[in-house]
Amino acid sequence: MNLHELLLERIDELVGELLPGAQRLRHEFRVGSIDGERGSSLSIDAKTGLWIDHNPGAPEPRQGNLLT
């Protein structure tokens, strides 16, 4: 099992710790930004661990996986 798979198994804990403002909505987490405030522009897929920040003003990188 690789590191990404290990993190994915604990995604609820990981997101809760690193992004306290995140809310889970079915298969994804929504949060304001990588800083963890409330909002919805950043989306994290709970099944794949892939994330994207839809805010055009967000700093690069604006997408990645649990390791980036």
Short mmCIF file of C-alpha atoms in Angstrom, two decimals:
data_model
loop_
_atom_site.label_atom_id
_atom_site.label_comp_id
_atom_site.label_asym_id
_atom_site.label_seq_id
_atom_site.Cartn_x
_atom_site.Cartn_y
_atom_site.Cartn_z
CA MET A 1 0.00 0.00 0.00
CA ASN A 2 1.43 3.40 -0.96
CA LEU A 3 1.30 6.65 1.03
CA HIS A 4 -1.61 8.09 -0.98
CA GLU A 5 -3.71 4.98 -0.27
CA LEU A 6 -2.87 5.15 3.45
CA LEU A 7 -3.90 8.81 3.61
CA LEU A 8 -7.09 8.10 1.67
CA GLU A 9 -8.12 5.51 4.27
CA ARG A 10 -8.02 8.29 6.89
CA ILE A 11 -9.29 11.16 4.76
CA ASP A 12 -12.00 12.18 7.24
CA GLU A 13 -9.44 12.58 10.03
CA LEU A 14 -6.91 14.23 7.74
CA VAL A 15 -9.30 16.83 6.34
CA GLY A 16 -10.78 17.51 9.78
CA GLU A 17 -7.35 18.20 11.23
CA LEU A 18 -5.85 20.23 8.38
CA LEU A 19 -8.98 22.08 7.17
CA PRO A 20 -11.20 22.65 10.22
CA GLY A 21 -13.78 24.67 8.26
CA ALA A 22 -14.40 21.86 5.76
CA GLN A 23 -17.84 20.31 5.49
CA ARG A 24 -18.48 16.89 4.01
CA LEU A 25 -21.26 16.77 1.43
CA ARG A 26 -21.76 13.18 0.27
CA HIS A 27 -18.55 12.17 -1.53
CA GLU A 28 -16.69 15.47 -1.22
CA PHE A 29 -15.43 18.02 1.26
CA ARG A 30 -15.99 21.73 0.63
CA VAL A 31 -13.93 24.48 2.24
CA GLY A 32 -13.07 28.12 1.51
CA SER A 33 -9.39 27.60 0.69
CA ILE A 34 -6.26 25.69 1.58
CA ASP A 35 -6.15 27.83 4.76
CA GLY A 36 -9.21 25.95 6.07
CA GLU A 37 -11.81 28.68 6.47
CA ARG A 38 -15.49 28.08 5.82
CA GLY A 39 -16.60 28.34 2.24
CA SER A 40 -16.97 26.17 -0.81
CA SER A 41 -14.47 27.13 -3.51
CA LEU A 42 -12.08 24.28 -2.67
CA SER A 43 -13.41 20.77 -3.26
CA ILE A 44 -11.78 17.52 -2.13
CA ASP A 45 -13.09 14.24 -3.54
CA ALA A 46 -13.37 11.83 -0.59
CA LYS A 47 -13.05 8.75 -2.82
CA THR A 48 -9.98 9.75 -4.82
CA GLY A 49 -8.30 12.39 -2.65
CA LEU A 50 -8.06 14.77 -5.60
CA TRP A 51 -8.72 18.44 -4.87
CA ILE A 52 -9.27 21.63 -6.83
CA ASP A 53 -9.71 25.25 -5.81
CA HIS A 54 -12.24 26.90 -8.12
CA ASN A 55 -11.29 30.41 -6.97
CA PRO A 56 -9.37 32.02 -9.86
CA GLY A 57 -7.48 34.19 -7.36
CA ALA A 58 -6.16 31.21 -5.38
CA PRO A 59 -2.38 30.72 -5.32
CA GLU A 60 -0.78 27.97 -7.40
CA PRO A 61 -1.09 25.05 -7.36
CA ARG A 62 -4.87 25.16 -7.55
CA GLN A 63 -5.29 21.40 -7.83
CA GLY A 64 -3.59 18.25 -6.67
CA ASN A 65 -3.91 15.14 -4.53
CA LEU A 66 -3.47 14.38 -0.84
CA LEU A 67 0.30 14.63 -1.19
CA THR A 68 0.37 18.01 -2.95
#
